[in-house]
């Protein structure tokens, strides 16, 4: 369905955020006009976005951010609109008391992350400095909520028109930075690790390693068959992301050259989509990232389209710029590693917008709501109730919930059963 928007002047920012809110979230095909006569004669769904109202149309007054260039210091205060946090207030002439498009652009482009800040040890951008954390709306997909409130206003104005609908979706991603805990690591590493355990009196770990190497028990991280069986039983799809980095301080998995690793990667591709888990060095070096992409493609025999950063710095926006250069289609790294919620304020996928160049890229960012790192310091079962509440708010706007886990999360029966219970609830 087509939606017409009157704007005095079109800008790249306006084009970008309108296509996210009206297109991706609400399902409209957006068309712009600067001719008043064309706007008045149009008989479908329409509204104006300007400084002044034209007549009796649905009118959203603009704040001005979408006409600026670059990153500037912005002074604004927080408000509430129908119990939902909002900012960039406009006059009472507007049908919505704030500029939802400027506010959404601020959140979705991660405008605040381009501004000066002190980086932390996990997410690069400290969550404590984010607007969503400071004003307690991190767990509310406010951009989607605002969009659905706009939809309600349009439905009241155009009651005879049937509006597009989309469905709630949940997705589970499994990262594999270390495919096996003990097996296939090589004799030298086996001896070194065993001596270290002996010196540190970690006798249980040493015996587990010996039993695994003697095939008296299964490698703790070899949980792939169980994951696939669980997915089949519950009619869900699991996507797998594999690391193919050189051995280093940050990479302790088996060699990317090993046939057993290639066989594992290919076999997981039979049950879900495959993607690359870039190594730490690849996030700071385009050439290393390019090498890892080539390794992945030579193993899988097709072009790489998906990436995920789970336990390293996001390195925003440089990582996304490099992904875009390599023509990667989707990335699933937009979230906070140790907090549940929405880093970009939306539960709908969106294109990466480079504020430095004022350009929209072809890279689509898929925000996640939970990184399993959150569960390593708390009882997983206690988080299920919190996530059920969050799921209700996301279903209300027909959004998507992405969850990031790693194969090592399923190594112990207690944590494995808790995560399986969580996954069932989130379907």
Coordinates of C-alpha atoms in Angstrom, one line a residue:
X1 CA 0.0 0.0 0.0
X2 CA 1.2 3.5 -0.9
X3 CA 1.6 6.3 1.6
X4 CA 2.1 9.9 0.5
X5 CA 4.1 12.3 2.6
X6 CA 4.2 16.0 2.0
X7 CA 7.6 17.6 2.7
X8 CA 8.9 21.0 1.7
X9 CA 12.3 19.5 0.9
X10 CA 13.6 15.9 0.8
X11 CA 16.9 15.0 2.5
X12 CA 18.9 11.7 2.8
X13 CA 17.9 11.6 6.5
X14 CA 14.2 12.1 5.8
X15 CA 14.3 9.4 3.1
X16 CA 16.1 7.0 5.4
X17 CA 14.0 7.2 8.6
X18 CA 10.6 7.4 6.8
X19 CA 11.4 4.2 4.9
X20 CA 12.2 2.6 8.3
X21 CA 9.2 3.7 10.2
X22 CA 6.6 3.8 7.4
X23 CA 8.1 1.1 5.3
X24 CA 9.9 -1.6 7.4
X25 CA 7.7 -1.2 10.5
X26 CA 4.3 -0.2 9.1
X27 CA 4.6 -1.9 5.7
X28 CA 3.8 1.1 3.4
X29 CA 5.5 2.0 0.2
X30 CA 6.5 5.6 0.9
X31 CA 6.2 8.3 -1.7
X32 CA 7.2 12.0 -1.1
X33 CA 5.8 15.1 -2.7
X34 CA 6.6 18.8 -2.4
X35 CA 3.6 19.9 -4.5
X36 CA 0.6 21.0 -2.4
X37 CA -1.8 20.3 -5.2
X38 CA -0.6 16.7 -5.6
X39 CA -0.9 16.1 -1.9
X40 CA -4.4 17.5 -1.7
X41 CA -5.6 15.5 -4.7
X42 CA -4.2 12.2 -3.4
X43 CA -7.0 10.0 -2.1
X44 CA -5.0 7.4 -0.1
X45 CA -3.2 7.4 3.2
X46 CA -1.2 10.6 3.6
X47 CA 0.2 13.1 6.1
X48 CA 2.4 16.2 6.1
X49 CA 5.8 16.7 7.7
X50 CA 6.7 20.4 7.8
X51 CA 6.9 23.4 10.1
X52 CA 3.3 24.5 9.3
X53 CA 0.0 22.6 8.7
X54 CA -1.5 22.8 5.2
X55 CA -5.1 22.3 6.1
X56 CA -7.0 19.6 8.1
X57 CA -4.6 16.7 7.2
X58 CA -2.7 14.6 9.7
X59 CA 0.3 16.8 10.5
X60 CA 3.6 16.0 12.2
X61 CA 5.7 19.0 12.9
X62 CA 9.4 18.7 12.3
X63 CA 12.1 19.5 14.9
X64 CA 14.9 20.1 12.4
X65 CA 17.4 17.3 13.0
X66 CA 16.6 15.7 9.6
X67 CA 17.7 18.8 7.8
X68 CA 21.1 19.1 9.5
X69 CA 24.4 17.6 8.4
X70 CA 27.0 16.0 10.6
X71 CA 27.0 15.4 14.3
X72 CA 26.1 18.4 16.5
X73 CA 25.5 19.0 20.2
X74 CA 21.8 18.7 20.8
X75 CA 20.0 20.2 23.8
X76 CA 16.6 18.6 24.5
X77 CA 14.6 17.3 27.4
X78 CA 12.6 14.0 27.9
X79 CA 8.8 13.9 28.0
X80 CA 6.1 11.3 28.2
X81 CA 3.5 10.8 25.4
X82 CA 0.7 8.4 26.5
X83 CA 3.1 6.9 29.1
X84 CA 5.8 6.3 26.5
X85 CA 9.1 8.3 26.8
X86 CA 9.7 10.8 24.0
X87 CA 11.9 13.7 23.1
X88 CA 12.3 16.5 20.5
X89 CA 9.0 18.2 21.6
X90 CA 7.2 20.4 19.0
X91 CA 4.2 22.8 19.3
X92 CA 0.6 21.8 20.1
X93 CA -0.3 22.3 16.4
X94 CA 1.2 18.9 15.7
X95 CA -1.0 15.8 15.9
X96 CA 1.9 14.2 17.8
X97 CA 3.6 16.3 20.5
X98 CA 7.1 15.5 19.4
X99 CA 9.0 14.8 16.2
X100 CA 8.9 11.0 16.0
X101 CA 11.0 10.9 12.9
X102 CA 13.9 13.0 14.3
X103 CA 13.7 11.1 17.6
X104 CA 13.8 7.7 15.8
X105 CA 16.6 8.9 13.6
X106 CA 18.6 9.8 16.7
X107 CA 18.2 6.3 18.2
X108 CA 18.4 4.1 15.1
X109 CA 21.6 5.8 13.6
X110 CA 23.2 5.6 17.1
X111 CA 23.7 9.4 16.9
X112 CA 24.9 9.4 20.5
X113 CA 27.7 6.9 19.8
X114 CA 29.3 9.3 17.3
X115 CA 29.6 11.9 20.1
X116 CA 32.7 11.9 22.4
X117 CA 32.6 9.2 25.1
X118 CA 34.9 7.1 27.2
X119 CA 34.9 3.5 25.9
X120 CA 34.3 0.6 28.3
X121 CA 35.8 -2.9 28.3
X122 CA 32.9 -4.7 26.6
X123 CA 30.7 -2.7 24.3
X124 CA 32.9 0.2 23.4
X125 CA 30.0 2.6 24.0
X126 CA 29.1 2.6 27.8
X127 CA 25.5 1.8 28.3
X128 CA 25.4 4.3 31.2
X129 CA 25.8 7.1 28.7
X130 CA 22.9 6.0 26.5
X131 CA 19.6 7.9 26.6
X132 CA 17.6 4.7 26.8
X133 CA 19.5 3.6 30.0
X134 CA 19.4 7.0 31.7
X135 CA 15.6 7.3 31.1
X136 CA 14.6 3.7 31.7
X137 CA 13.3 2.7 28.2
X138 CA 16.1 0.3 27.2
X139 CA 13.6 -2.6 27.2
X140 CA 10.9 -0.7 25.3
X141 CA 11.2 -0.7 21.4
X142 CA 10.1 2.9 21.5
X143 CA 10.6 3.5 17.8
X144 CA 8.1 0.7 16.9
X145 CA 5.7 1.9 19.7
X146 CA 5.8 5.4 18.3
X147 CA 5.2 4.1 14.8
X148 CA 2.2 2.1 15.9
X149 CA 0.7 5.1 17.6
X150 CA 1.1 7.0 14.3
X151 CA -0.6 4.1 12.6
X152 CA -3.5 4.4 15.0
X153 CA -3.8 8.1 14.1
X154 CA -3.8 7.3 10.4
X155 CA -6.4 4.5 10.8
X156 CA -8.7 7.0 12.6
X157 CA -8.3 9.5 9.7
X158 CA -8.7 6.8 7.0
X159 CA -11.1 4.2 8.5
X160 CA -12.0 2.7 5.1
X161 CA -8.5 1.7 4.2
X162 CA -7.1 -1.7 5.2
X163 CA -3.6 -1.3 6.7
X164 CA -0.7 -3.8 6.1
X165 CA 0.1 -6.3 8.8
X166 CA 3.3 -8.2 9.7
X167 CA 4.0 -11.0 12.2
X168 CA 6.0 -11.4 15.4
X169 CA 9.2 -13.5 14.9
X170 CA 11.9 -14.9 17.2
X171 CA 15.3 -16.0 16.0
X172 CA 18.1 -17.9 17.7
X173 CA 21.8 -17.5 16.7
X174 CA 24.6 -19.8 17.9
X175 CA 28.1 -18.5 17.8
X176 CA 31.0 -20.9 17.7
X177 CA 34.4 -19.4 18.6
X178 CA 35.7 -22.6 20.1
X179 CA 34.1 -25.7 18.4
X180 CA 35.6 -28.2 20.8
X181 CA 36.9 -27.7 24.4
X182 CA 39.5 -30.4 24.4
X183 CA 39.4 -32.5 21.3
X184 CA 41.2 -31.6 18.0
X185 CA 43.4 -28.9 19.6
X186 CA 46.7 -30.7 18.9
X187 CA 49.2 -32.6 21.1
X188 CA 51.2 -29.5 22.1
X189 CA 48.2 -27.6 23.4
X190 CA 46.9 -30.8 25.1
X191 CA 50.2 -31.2 27.1
X192 CA 50.4 -27.5 27.9
X193 CA 46.9 -27.3 29.2
X194 CA 47.3 -30.5 31.2
X195 CA 50.5 -29.1 32.9
X196 CA 48.7 -25.8 33.6
X197 CA 45.8 -27.7 35.3
X198 CA 48.3 -29.8 37.3
X199 CA 50.2 -26.7 38.5
X200 CA 47.0 -24.9 39.5
X201 CA 45.6 -28.1 41.1
X202 CA 42.7 -28.1 38.7
X203 CA 42.4 -31.9 38.8
X204 CA 38.8 -32.2 37.7
X205 CA 39.6 -30.2 34.5
X206 CA 42.7 -32.3 33.8
X207 CA 40.8 -35.6 34.2
X208 CA 37.9 -34.3 32.0
X209 CA 40.5 -33.5 29.4
X210 CA 42.0 -37.0 29.5
X211 CA 38.7 -38.7 29.5
X212 CA 37.6 -36.6 26.5
X213 CA 40.9 -37.4 24.6
X214 CA 40.5 -41.1 25.4
X215 CA 36.9 -40.9 24.1
X216 CA 35.5 -42.0 27.4
X217 CA 33.2 -39.0 27.3
X218 CA 32.0 -36.6 24.7
X219 CA 33.7 -33.2 24.3
X220 CA 31.7 -30.7 26.4
X221 CA 31.4 -28.2 23.6
X222 CA 30.3 -30.9 21.0
X223 CA 26.6 -30.1 21.5
X224 CA 25.6 -29.8 17.9
X225 CA 23.5 -33.0 17.5
X226 CA 21.5 -32.1 20.6
X227 CA 20.9 -28.6 19.4
X228 CA 19.7 -29.8 16.0
X229 CA 17.4 -32.4 17.7
X230 CA 15.9 -29.7 19.9
X231 CA 15.4 -27.4 17.0
X232 CA 13.6 -30.2 15.0
X233 CA 11.4 -31.1 18.0
X234 CA 10.3 -27.5 18.5
X235 CA 10.1 -26.6 14.8
X236 CA 12.6 -23.8 15.1
X237 CA 15.6 -22.8 13.0
X238 CA 19.1 -22.2 14.4
X239 CA 21.7 -20.1 12.7
X240 CA 25.4 -20.8 13.3
X241 CA 28.3 -18.4 13.2
X242 CA 31.8 -19.8 13.0
X243 CA 35.1 -18.2 13.8
X244 CA 38.0 -18.7 11.3
X245 CA 40.8 -16.6 12.9
X246 CA 44.5 -17.4 13.3
X247 CA 45.4 -18.7 16.7
X248 CA 46.2 -15.8 19.0
X249 CA 45.7 -14.3 22.5
X250 CA 42.0 -13.9 21.7
X251 CA 41.4 -17.0 19.6
X252 CA 41.9 -20.4 21.2
X253 CA 39.8 -22.7 18.9
X254 CA 41.0 -25.4 16.6
X255 CA 42.7 -24.4 13.4
X256 CA 40.5 -23.1 10.6
X257 CA 42.4 -25.5 8.3
X258 CA 41.2 -28.7 10.0
X259 CA 38.9 -31.0 7.9
X260 CA 36.9 -31.9 11.0
X261 CA 36.1 -28.2 11.4
X262 CA 35.1 -27.8 7.8
X263 CA 32.9 -30.9 8.0
X264 CA 31.2 -29.4 11.1
X265 CA 30.5 -26.1 9.4
X266 CA 29.1 -27.6 6.3
X267 CA 26.9 -30.0 8.3
X268 CA 25.3 -27.2 10.3
X269 CA 24.4 -25.5 7.1
X270 CA 21.9 -28.3 6.5
X271 CA 19.8 -27.1 9.4
X272 CA 20.1 -23.3 9.4
X273 CA 21.8 -20.3 7.9
X274 CA 25.6 -19.9 8.3
X275 CA 27.6 -16.8 9.0
X276 CA 31.0 -15.5 10.1
X277 CA 32.1 -14.7 13.6
X278 CA 34.9 -12.3 13.0
X279 CA 38.0 -12.5 15.2
X280 CA 39.1 -9.7 17.5
X281 CA 41.9 -8.6 15.1
X282 CA 39.5 -8.7 12.1
X283 CA 37.3 -6.0 13.8
X284 CA 40.3 -3.6 13.7
X285 CA 41.9 -4.6 10.4
X286 CA 40.0 -4.6 7.0
X287 CA 42.6 -6.9 5.5
X288 CA 42.3 -9.6 8.2
X289 CA 38.5 -9.4 7.9
X290 CA 38.8 -9.8 4.2
X291 CA 41.0 -13.0 4.7
X292 CA 38.5 -14.5 7.2
X293 CA 35.7 -13.8 4.7
X294 CA 37.6 -15.6 2.0
X295 CA 38.3 -18.6 4.3
X296 CA 34.6 -18.8 5.1
X297 CA 33.6 -18.7 1.4
X298 CA 36.1 -21.4 0.4
X299 CA 34.7 -23.7 3.1
X300 CA 31.0 -23.1 2.5
X301 CA 31.3 -22.5 -1.3
X302 CA 29.0 -19.5 -1.4
X303 CA 29.2 -15.8 -0.8
X304 CA 29.2 -14.6 2.9
X305 CA 26.0 -12.7 3.7
X306 CA 25.8 -12.7 7.5
X307 CA 28.1 -11.6 10.4
X308 CA 27.9 -11.6 14.2
X309 CA 30.0 -10.0 16.9
X310 CA 29.1 -11.6 20.2
X311 CA 31.9 -11.3 22.8
X312 CA 34.2 -8.6 21.4
X313 CA 34.0 -4.8 21.0
X314 CA 31.4 -3.7 18.4
X315 CA 33.9 -1.1 17.3
X316 CA 31.1 1.2 16.0
X317 CA 30.9 2.4 13.3
X318 CA 34.2 1.1 11.8
X319 CA 33.1 -2.6 11.9
X320 CA 29.9 -1.8 10.0
X321 CA 31.8 0.3 7.4
X322 CA 34.1 -2.7 6.8
X323 CA 31.2 -5.1 6.5
X324 CA 29.6 -2.8 4.0
X325 CA 32.8 -2.6 1.9
X326 CA 32.8 -6.4 1.7
X327 CA 29.2 -6.4 0.6
X328 CA 27.9 -8.3 3.6
X329 CA 24.1 -8.2 3.7
X330 CA 23.2 -8.6 7.4
X331 CA 24.8 -8.2 10.8
X332 CA 23.4 -9.3 14.1
X333 CA 25.6 -7.4 16.5
X334 CA 23.5 -4.4 17.5
X335 CA 22.8 -4.8 21.2
X336 CA 24.4 -4.6 24.7
X337 CA 26.4 -7.7 25.8
X338 CA 25.5 -7.5 29.4
X339 CA 22.0 -5.9 29.4
X340 CA 18.7 -7.0 28.0
X341 CA 17.1 -4.5 25.7
X342 CA 17.3 -2.5 22.5
X343 CA 20.5 -0.6 21.8
X344 CA 18.9 1.3 18.9
X345 CA 15.4 1.6 20.3
X346 CA 13.8 -0.7 17.7
X347 CA 12.9 -4.4 17.3
X348 CA 12.8 -4.1 13.6
X349 CA 15.8 -4.6 11.2
X350 CA 17.2 -1.4 9.7
X351 CA 19.9 -0.3 7.3
X352 CA 23.1 1.1 8.6
X353 CA 23.3 4.9 8.1
X354 CA 26.8 6.5 8.1
X355 CA 26.5 9.9 9.8
X356 CA 29.9 10.9 8.7
X357 CA 29.1 10.6 5.0
X358 CA 25.3 11.0 5.4
X359 CA 24.8 7.8 3.4
X360 CA 22.6 4.8 3.7
X361 CA 24.5 1.5 3.2
X362 CA 23.3 -1.8 1.9
X363 CA 24.1 -3.5 5.2
X364 CA 21.0 -4.4 7.2
X365 CA 21.4 -4.4 11.0
X366 CA 19.4 -7.0 13.0
X367 CA 19.1 -5.9 16.6
X368 CA 19.2 -8.5 19.3
X369 CA 17.4 -8.4 22.7
X370 CA 19.6 -10.9 24.6
X371 CA 23.2 -11.9 24.6
X372 CA 23.9 -15.1 26.6
X373 CA 26.6 -13.2 28.5
X374 CA 23.7 -11.7 30.5
X375 CA 22.9 -15.2 31.8
X376 CA 26.4 -16.0 33.1
X377 CA 25.9 -13.9 36.2
X378 CA 22.3 -14.6 37.0
X379 CA 19.8 -17.5 37.2
X380 CA 18.5 -18.1 33.7
X381 CA 15.1 -19.3 35.0
X382 CA 14.7 -15.9 36.8
X383 CA 15.2 -14.1 33.5
X384 CA 12.4 -16.0 31.7
X385 CA 9.7 -14.0 33.4
X386 CA 11.4 -10.7 32.4
X387 CA 11.7 -11.9 28.9
X388 CA 8.1 -13.0 28.7
X389 CA 7.0 -9.5 29.6
X390 CA 9.4 -8.1 27.0
X391 CA 8.0 -10.6 24.4
X392 CA 4.5 -9.2 25.0
X393 CA 5.6 -5.7 24.2
X394 CA 7.4 -6.8 21.1
X395 CA 4.4 -8.9 19.9
X396 CA 2.2 -5.8 20.3
X397 CA 4.2 -4.1 17.5
X398 CA 4.8 -7.3 15.6
X399 CA 8.5 -7.0 16.0
X400 CA 11.4 -9.5 16.1
X401 CA 13.3 -11.0 19.1
X402 CA 16.9 -12.1 18.3
X403 CA 18.8 -14.2 20.9
X404 CA 22.6 -14.8 20.9
X405 CA 24.0 -18.0 22.4
X406 CA 27.2 -19.9 22.0
X407 CA 27.9 -23.6 21.9
X408 CA 29.7 -23.5 25.2
X409 CA 26.5 -22.3 26.9
X410 CA 25.1 -25.8 26.5
X411 CA 28.1 -27.6 27.9
X412 CA 26.6 -28.2 31.3
X413 CA 23.2 -29.8 31.8
X414 CA 21.9 -27.2 34.3
X415 CA 22.5 -24.2 32.0
X416 CA 21.5 -26.2 28.9
X417 CA 18.1 -27.1 30.3
X418 CA 17.5 -23.5 31.5
X419 CA 18.3 -22.1 28.0
X420 CA 16.2 -24.7 26.3
X421 CA 13.3 -23.7 28.5
X422 CA 13.9 -20.0 27.7
X423 CA 14.0 -20.7 24.0
X424 CA 10.7 -22.6 24.1
X425 CA 9.0 -19.7 25.9
X426 CA 10.3 -17.2 23.3
X427 CA 9.0 -19.1 20.3

